mmCIF file of C-alpha atoms in Angstrom:
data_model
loop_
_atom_site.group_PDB
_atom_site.id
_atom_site.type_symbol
_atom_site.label_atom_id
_atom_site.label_comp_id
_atom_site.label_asym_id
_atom_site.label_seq_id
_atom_site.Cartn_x
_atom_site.Cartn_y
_atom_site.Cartn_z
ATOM 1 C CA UNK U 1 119.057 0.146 62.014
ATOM 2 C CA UNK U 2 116.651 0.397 59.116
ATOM 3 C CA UNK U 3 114.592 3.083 57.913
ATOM 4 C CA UNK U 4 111.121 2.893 57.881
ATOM 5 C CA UNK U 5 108.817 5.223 55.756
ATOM 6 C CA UNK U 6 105.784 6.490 57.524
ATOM 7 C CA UNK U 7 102.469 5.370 56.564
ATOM 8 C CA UNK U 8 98.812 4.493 57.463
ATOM 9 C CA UNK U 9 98.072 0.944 58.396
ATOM 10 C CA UNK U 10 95.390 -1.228 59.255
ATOM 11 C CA UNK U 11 96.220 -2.166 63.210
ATOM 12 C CA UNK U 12 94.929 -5.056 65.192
ATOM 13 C CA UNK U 13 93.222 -8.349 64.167
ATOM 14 C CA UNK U 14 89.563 -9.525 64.974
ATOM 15 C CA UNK U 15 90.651 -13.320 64.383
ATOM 16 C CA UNK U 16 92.446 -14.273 67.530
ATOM 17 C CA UNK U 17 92.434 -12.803 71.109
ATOM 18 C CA UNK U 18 90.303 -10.041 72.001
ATOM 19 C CA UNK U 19 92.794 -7.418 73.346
ATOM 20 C CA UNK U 20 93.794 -7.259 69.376
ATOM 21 C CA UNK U 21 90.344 -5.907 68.511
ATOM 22 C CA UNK U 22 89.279 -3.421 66.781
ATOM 23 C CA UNK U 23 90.800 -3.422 63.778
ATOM 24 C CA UNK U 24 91.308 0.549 63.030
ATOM 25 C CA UNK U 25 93.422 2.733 60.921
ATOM 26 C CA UNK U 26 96.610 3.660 62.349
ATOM 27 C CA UNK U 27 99.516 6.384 61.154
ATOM 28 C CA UNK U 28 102.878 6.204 62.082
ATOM 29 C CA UNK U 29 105.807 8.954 60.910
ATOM 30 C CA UNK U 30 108.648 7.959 59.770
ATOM 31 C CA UNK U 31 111.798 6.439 62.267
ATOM 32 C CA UNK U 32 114.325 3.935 62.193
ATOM 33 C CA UNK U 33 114.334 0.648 64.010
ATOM 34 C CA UNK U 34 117.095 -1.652 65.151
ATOM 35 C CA UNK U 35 116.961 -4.502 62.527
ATOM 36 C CA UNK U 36 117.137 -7.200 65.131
ATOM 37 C CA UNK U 37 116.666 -7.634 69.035
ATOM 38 C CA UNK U 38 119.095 -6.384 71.383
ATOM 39 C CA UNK U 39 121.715 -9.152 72.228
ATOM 40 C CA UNK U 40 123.354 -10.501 74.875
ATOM 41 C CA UNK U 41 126.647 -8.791 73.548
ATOM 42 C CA UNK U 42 124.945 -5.238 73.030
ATOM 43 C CA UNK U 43 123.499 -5.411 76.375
ATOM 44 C CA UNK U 44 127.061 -7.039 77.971
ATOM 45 C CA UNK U 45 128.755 -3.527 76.341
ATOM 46 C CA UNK U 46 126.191 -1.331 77.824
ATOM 47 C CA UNK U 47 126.119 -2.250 81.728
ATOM 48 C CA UNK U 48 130.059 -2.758 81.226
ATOM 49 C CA UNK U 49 130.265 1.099 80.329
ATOM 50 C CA UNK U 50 127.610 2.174 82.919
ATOM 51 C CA UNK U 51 127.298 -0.664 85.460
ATOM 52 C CA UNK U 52 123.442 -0.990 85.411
ATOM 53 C CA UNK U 53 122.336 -3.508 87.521
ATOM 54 C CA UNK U 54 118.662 -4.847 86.055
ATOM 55 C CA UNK U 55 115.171 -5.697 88.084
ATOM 56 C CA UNK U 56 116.100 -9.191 88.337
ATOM 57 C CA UNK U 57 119.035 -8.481 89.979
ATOM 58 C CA UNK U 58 117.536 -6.429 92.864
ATOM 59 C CA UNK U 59 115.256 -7.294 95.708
ATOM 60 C CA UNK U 60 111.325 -7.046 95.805
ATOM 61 C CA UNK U 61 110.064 -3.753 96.520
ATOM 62 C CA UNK U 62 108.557 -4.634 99.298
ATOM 63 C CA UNK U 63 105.819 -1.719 99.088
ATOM 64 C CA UNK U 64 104.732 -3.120 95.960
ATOM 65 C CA UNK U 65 104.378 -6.909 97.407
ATOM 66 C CA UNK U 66 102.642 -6.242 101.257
ATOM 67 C CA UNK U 67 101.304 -9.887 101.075
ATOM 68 C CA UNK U 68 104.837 -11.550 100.332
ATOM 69 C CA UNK U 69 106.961 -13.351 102.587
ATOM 70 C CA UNK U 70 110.454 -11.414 103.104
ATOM 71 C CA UNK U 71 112.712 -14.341 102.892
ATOM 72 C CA UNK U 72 110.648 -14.949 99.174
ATOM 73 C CA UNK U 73 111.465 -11.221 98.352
ATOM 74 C CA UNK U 74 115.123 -12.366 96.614
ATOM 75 C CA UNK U 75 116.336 -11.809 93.363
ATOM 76 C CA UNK U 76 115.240 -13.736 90.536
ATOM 77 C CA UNK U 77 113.377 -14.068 87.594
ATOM 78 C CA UNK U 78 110.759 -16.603 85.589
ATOM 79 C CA UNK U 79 112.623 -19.248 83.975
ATOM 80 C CA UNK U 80 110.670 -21.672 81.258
ATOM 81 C CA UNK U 81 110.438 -25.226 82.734
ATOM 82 C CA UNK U 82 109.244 -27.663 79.961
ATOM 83 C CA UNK U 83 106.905 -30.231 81.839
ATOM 84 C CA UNK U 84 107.125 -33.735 81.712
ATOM 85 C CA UNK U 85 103.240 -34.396 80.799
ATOM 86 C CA UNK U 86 100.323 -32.640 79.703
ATOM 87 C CA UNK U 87 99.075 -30.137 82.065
ATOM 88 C CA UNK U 88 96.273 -27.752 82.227
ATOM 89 C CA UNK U 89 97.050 -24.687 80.128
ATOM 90 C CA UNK U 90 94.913 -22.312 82.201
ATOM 91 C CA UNK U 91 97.749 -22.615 85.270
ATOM 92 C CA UNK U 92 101.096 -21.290 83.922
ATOM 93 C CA UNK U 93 102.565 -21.830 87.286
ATOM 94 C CA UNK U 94 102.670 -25.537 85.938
ATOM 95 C CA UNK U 95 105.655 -24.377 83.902
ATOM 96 C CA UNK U 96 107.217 -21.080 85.232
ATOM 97 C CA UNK U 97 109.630 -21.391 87.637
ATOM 98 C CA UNK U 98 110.667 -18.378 90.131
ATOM 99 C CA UNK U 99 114.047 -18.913 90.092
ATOM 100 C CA UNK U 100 116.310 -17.312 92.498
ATOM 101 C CA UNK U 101 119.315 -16.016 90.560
ATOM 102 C CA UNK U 102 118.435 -15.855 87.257
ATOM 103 C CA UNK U 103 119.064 -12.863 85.378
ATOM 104 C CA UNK U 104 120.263 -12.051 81.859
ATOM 105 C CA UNK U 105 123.921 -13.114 82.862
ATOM 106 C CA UNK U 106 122.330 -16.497 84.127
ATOM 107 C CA UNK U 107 119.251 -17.156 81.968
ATOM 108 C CA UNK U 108 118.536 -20.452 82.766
ATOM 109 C CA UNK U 109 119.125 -20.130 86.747
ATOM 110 C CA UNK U 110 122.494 -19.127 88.843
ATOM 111 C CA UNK U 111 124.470 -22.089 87.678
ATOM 112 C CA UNK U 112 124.094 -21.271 83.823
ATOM 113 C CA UNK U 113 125.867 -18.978 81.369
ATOM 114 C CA UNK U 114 125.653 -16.891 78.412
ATOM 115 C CA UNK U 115 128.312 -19.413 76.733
ATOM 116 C CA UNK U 116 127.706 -19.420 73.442
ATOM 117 C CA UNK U 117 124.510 -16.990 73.751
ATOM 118 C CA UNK U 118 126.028 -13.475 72.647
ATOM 119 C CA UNK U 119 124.103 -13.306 69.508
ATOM 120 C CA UNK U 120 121.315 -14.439 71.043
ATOM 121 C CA UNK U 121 118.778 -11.733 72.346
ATOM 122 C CA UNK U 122 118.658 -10.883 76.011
ATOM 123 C CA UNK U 123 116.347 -11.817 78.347
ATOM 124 C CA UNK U 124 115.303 -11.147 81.825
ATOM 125 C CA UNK U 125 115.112 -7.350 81.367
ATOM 126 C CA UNK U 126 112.210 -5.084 82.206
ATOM 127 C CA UNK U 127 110.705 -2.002 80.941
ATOM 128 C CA UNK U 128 113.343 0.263 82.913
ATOM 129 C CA UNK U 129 116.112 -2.268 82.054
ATOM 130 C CA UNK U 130 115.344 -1.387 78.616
ATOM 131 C CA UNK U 131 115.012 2.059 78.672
ATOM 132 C CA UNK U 132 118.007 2.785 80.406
ATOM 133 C CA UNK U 133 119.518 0.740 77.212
ATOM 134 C CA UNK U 134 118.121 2.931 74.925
ATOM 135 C CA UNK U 135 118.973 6.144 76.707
ATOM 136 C CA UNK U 136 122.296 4.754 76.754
ATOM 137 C CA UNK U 137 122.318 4.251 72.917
ATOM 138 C CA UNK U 138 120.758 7.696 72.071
ATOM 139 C CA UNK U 139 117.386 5.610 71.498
ATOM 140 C CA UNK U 140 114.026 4.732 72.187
ATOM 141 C CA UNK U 141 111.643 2.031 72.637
ATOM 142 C CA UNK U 142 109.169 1.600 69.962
ATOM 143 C CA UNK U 143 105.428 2.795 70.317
ATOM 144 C CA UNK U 144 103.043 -0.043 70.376
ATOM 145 C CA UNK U 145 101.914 0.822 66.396
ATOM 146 C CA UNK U 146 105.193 1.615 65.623
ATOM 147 C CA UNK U 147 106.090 -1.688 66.166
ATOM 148 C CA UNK U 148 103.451 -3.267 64.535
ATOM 149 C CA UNK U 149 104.069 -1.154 61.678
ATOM 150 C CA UNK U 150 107.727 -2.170 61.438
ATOM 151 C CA UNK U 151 106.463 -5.828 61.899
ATOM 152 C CA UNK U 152 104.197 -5.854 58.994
ATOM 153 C CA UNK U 153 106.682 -5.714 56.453
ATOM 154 C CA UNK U 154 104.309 -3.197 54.302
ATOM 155 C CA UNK U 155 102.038 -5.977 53.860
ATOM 156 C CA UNK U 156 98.620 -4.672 54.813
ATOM 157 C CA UNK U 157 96.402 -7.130 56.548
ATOM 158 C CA UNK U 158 98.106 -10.059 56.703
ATOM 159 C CA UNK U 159 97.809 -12.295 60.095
ATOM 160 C CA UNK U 160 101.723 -12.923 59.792
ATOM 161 C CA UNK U 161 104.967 -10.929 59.027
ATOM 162 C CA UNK U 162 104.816 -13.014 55.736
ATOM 163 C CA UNK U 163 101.737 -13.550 54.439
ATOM 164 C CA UNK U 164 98.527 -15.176 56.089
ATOM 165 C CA UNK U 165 99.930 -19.015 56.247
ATOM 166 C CA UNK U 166 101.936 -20.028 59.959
ATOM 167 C CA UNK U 167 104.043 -22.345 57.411
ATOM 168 C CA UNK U 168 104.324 -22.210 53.873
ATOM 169 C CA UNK U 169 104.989 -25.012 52.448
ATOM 170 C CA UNK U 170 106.090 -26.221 55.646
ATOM 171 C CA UNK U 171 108.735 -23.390 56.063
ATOM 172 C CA UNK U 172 109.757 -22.864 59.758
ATOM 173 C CA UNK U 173 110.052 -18.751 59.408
ATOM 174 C CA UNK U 174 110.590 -17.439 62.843
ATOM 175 C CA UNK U 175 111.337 -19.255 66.389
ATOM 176 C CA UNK U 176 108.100 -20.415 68.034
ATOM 177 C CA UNK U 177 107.072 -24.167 69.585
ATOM 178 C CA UNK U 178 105.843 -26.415 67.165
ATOM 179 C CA UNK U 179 103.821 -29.468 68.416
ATOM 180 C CA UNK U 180 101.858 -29.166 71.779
ATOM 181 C CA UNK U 181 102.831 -27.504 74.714
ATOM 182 C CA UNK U 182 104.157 -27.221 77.305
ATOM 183 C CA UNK U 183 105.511 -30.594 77.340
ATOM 184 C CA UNK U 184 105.732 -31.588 73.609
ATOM 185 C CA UNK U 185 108.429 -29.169 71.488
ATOM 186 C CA UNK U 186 109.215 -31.518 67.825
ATOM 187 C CA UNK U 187 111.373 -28.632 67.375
ATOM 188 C CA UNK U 188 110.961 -28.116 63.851
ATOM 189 C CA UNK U 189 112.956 -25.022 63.124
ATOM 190 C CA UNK U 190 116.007 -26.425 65.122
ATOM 191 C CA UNK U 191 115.744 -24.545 68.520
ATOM 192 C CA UNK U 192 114.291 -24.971 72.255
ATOM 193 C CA UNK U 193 115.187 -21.656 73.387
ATOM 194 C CA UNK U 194 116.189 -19.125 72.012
ATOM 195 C CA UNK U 195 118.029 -18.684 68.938
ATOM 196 C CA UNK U 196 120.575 -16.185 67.105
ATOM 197 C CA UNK U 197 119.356 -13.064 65.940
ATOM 198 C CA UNK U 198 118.790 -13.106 62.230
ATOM 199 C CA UNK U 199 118.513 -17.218 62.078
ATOM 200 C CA UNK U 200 115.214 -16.610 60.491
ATOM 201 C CA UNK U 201 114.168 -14.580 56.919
ATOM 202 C CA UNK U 202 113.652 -10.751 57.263
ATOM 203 C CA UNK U 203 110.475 -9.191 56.644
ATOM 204 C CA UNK U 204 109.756 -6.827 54.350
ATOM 205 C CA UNK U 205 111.614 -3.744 55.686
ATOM 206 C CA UNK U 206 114.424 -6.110 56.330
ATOM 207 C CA UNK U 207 113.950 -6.833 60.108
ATOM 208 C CA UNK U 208 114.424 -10.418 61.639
ATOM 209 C CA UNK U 209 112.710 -11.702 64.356
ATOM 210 C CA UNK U 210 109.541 -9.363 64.781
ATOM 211 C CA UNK U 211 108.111 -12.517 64.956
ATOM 212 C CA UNK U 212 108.533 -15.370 67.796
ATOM 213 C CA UNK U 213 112.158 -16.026 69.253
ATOM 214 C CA UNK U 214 111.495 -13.388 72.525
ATOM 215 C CA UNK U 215 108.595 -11.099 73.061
ATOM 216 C CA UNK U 216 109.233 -7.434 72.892
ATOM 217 C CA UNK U 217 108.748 -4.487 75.062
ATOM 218 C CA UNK U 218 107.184 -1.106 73.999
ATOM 219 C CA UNK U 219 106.709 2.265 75.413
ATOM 220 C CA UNK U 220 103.014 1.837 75.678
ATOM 221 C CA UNK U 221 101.101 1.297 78.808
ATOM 222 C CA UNK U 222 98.782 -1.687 78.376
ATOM 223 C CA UNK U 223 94.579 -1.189 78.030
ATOM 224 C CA UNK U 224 91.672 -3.028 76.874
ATOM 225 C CA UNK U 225 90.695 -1.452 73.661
ATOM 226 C CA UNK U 226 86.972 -1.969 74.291
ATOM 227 C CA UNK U 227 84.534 -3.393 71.654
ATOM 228 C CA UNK U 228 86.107 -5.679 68.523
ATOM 229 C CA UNK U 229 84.098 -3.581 66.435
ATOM 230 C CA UNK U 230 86.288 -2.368 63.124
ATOM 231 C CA UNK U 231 86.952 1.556 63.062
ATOM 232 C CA UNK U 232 84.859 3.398 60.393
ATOM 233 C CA UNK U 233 86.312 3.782 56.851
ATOM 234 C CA UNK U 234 85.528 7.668 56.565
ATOM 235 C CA UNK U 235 87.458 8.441 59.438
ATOM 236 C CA UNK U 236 90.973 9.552 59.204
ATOM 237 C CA UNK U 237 93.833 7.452 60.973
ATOM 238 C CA UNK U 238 94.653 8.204 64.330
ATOM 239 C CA UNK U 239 98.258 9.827 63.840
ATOM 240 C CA UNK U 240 101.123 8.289 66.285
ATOM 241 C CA UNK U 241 98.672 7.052 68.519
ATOM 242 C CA UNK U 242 100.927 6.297 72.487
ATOM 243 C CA UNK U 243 98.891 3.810 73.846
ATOM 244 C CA UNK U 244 97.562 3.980 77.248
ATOM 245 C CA UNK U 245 97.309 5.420 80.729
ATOM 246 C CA UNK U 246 99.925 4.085 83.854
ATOM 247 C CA UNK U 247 96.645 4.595 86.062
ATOM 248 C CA UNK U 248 94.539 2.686 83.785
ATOM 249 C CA UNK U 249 97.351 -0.585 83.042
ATOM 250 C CA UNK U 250 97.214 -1.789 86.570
ATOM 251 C CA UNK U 251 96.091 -5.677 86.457
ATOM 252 C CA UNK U 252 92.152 -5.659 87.474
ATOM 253 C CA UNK U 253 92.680 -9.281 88.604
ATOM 254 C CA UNK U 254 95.236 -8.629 91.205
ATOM 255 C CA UNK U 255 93.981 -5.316 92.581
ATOM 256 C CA UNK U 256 96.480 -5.628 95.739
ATOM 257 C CA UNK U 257 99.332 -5.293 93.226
ATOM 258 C CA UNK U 258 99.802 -1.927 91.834
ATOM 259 C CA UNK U 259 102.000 -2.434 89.182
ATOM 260 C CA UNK U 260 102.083 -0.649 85.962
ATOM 261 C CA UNK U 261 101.946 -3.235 82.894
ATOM 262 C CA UNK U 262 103.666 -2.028 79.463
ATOM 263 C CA UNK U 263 102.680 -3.383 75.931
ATOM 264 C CA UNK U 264 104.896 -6.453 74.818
ATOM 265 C CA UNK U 265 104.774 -7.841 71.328
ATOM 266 C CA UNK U 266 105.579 -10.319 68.675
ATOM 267 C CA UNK U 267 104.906 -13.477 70.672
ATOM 268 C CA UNK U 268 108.295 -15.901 71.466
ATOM 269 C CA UNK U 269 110.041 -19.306 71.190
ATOM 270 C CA UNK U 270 106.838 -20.474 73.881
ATOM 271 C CA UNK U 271 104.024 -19.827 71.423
ATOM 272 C CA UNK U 272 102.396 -22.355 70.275
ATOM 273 C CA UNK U 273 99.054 -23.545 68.121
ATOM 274 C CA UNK U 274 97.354 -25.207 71.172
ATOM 275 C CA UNK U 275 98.826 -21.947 73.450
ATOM 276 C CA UNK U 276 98.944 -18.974 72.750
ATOM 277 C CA UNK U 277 99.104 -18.024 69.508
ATOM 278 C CA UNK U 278 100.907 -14.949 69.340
ATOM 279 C CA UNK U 279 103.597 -15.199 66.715
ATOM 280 C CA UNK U 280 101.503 -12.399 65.133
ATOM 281 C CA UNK U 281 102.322 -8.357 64.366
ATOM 282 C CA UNK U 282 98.920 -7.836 65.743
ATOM 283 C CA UNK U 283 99.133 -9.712 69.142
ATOM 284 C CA UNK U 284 99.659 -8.281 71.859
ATOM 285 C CA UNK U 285 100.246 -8.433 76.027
ATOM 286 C CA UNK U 286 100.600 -7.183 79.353
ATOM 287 C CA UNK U 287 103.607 -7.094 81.258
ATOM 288 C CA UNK U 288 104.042 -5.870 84.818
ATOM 289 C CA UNK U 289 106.987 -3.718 84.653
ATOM 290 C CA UNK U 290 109.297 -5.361 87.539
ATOM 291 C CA UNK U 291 108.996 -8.667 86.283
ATOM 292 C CA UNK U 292 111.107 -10.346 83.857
ATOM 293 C CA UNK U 293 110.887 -13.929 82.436
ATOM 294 C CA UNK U 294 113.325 -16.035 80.139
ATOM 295 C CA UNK U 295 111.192 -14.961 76.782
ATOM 296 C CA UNK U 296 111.228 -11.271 76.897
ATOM 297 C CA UNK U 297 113.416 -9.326 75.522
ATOM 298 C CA UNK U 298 113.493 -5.329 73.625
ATOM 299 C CA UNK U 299 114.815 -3.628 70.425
ATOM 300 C CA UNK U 300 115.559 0.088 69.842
ATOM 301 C CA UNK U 301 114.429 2.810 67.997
ATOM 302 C CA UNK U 302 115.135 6.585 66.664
ATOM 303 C CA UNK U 303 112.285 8.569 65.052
ATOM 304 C CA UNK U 304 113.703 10.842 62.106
#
């Protein structure tokens, strides 16, 4: 783990998605973070000790779902399907798959592996996957400005963990799709999926892949921020701010499924310039806390 001083920060960005907005002054105390993702290895030692068996490896609850079909109510998870074509980018069903059997053992479906994968980060956990991780390890999961903290490197303002340029240079510097997706990945910095923890540079405070490779999960509950107007200068920061409400994270498009959504961050190996451009400290997104997908994983912290 590293440490990371506490500080004041400027938090959110005005130049990209609207859930990012406003831009406002943020403190954070000082804590240690793990310096990379959790891996398939760290994860592989904790359910052998305790014998955790994750979301994606357990059946619908069926409460939750009253509109879905029983026999659909298996365990699974979203697996990335790279499509064949262009297709339209407002329909991700075009390349998520529901596939029975996948889990973090099996991240590509039941008939794959983790040959090969133990440095890689997990995937296919949830918030409660992850927080049973970090209870395990004497840990915690990272407020939402925490993490963005952390991510920033100590440089103040920047749109990336680096500077304000995606590529320098043409540097590949963290794990995200370069060309157009979801059918067109040139692959630049040498990987589909996902790739090894600390294949990239570190950031300023020395932590790899706060950036792209697998979207993270925090301890926030997710919520509009409201108007993209900046915070005023002559206030003070807002100290250790936690986010949301449960009540208030539920999904207003889906009002038949009440499901809590948690903060994820850092954007993964699926963002790309024509989608999604969330390889950013600043970006940010809802996830429903019983799903899992084949991008998401978690890292770890302790607060001093």
């Amino acid at each position: 783990m590293r440490h990371i001083a506490g500080g004041s920060f400027s938090m959110g960005s005005t130049r990209f998605y609207p859930e990012e907005a406003p831009v406002r002054k943020v403190a954070v105390d000082s804590f240690w973070i793990d310096e990379t993702p959790v891996t398939n290895r760290q994860f592989a030692r904790f359910v052998d000790e305790t014998g955790h068996v994750t979301t994606a490896e357990q059946s619908f609850d069926m409460a939750l779902y009253a509109d879905i079909d029983p026999a659909d109510a298996r365990p699974g998870s979203l697996v990335f399907r790279r499509t064949s074509t262009p297709v339209d980018l407002s329909d991700p069903s075009q390349w998520w798959e529901y596939c029975y059997g996948a889990d973090w053992r099996h991240p590509l479906g039941p008939d794959s592996d983790l040959t090969g994968l133990d440095d890689h980060p997990v995937v296919h956990v949830t918030a409660p996957d992850a927080e049973a991780y970090a209870a395990w390890a004497g840990k915690a999961l990272p407020s939402e400005a925490e993490w963005e903290y952390a991510a920033r490197g100590g440089i103040e303002g920047a749109e990336y963990a680096w500077g304000d340029e995606l590529a320098p240079d043409g540097a590949m510097l963290a794990n995200y799709w370069q060309g157009l997706f979801p059918f067109a990945n040139q692959m630049l910095d040498g990987w589909e999926r996902t790739s090894p923890v600390g294949t990239f540079p570190a950031n300023g405070y020395g932590l790899y892949d706060m950036v792209g490779n697998v979207w993270e999960i925090t301890a926030d509950w997710f919520q509009v921020r409201g108007t993209g107007k900046p915070a005023r200068s002559c206030c003070a920061p807002e100290r250790n701010p936690g986010g949301g409400r449960r009540r208030d994270s539920f999904d207003p498009a889906t009002p038949g499924v009440r499901v809590p959504r948690r903060v994820i961050k850092g954007g993964s190996h699926l963002c790309a310039a024509n989608y999604c451009q969330r390889y950013r400290p600043a970006a940010r997104h809802p996830q429903m806390v019983d799903s899992s997908t084949s991008h998401i994983g978690f890292r770890c912290i302790r607060r001093a």
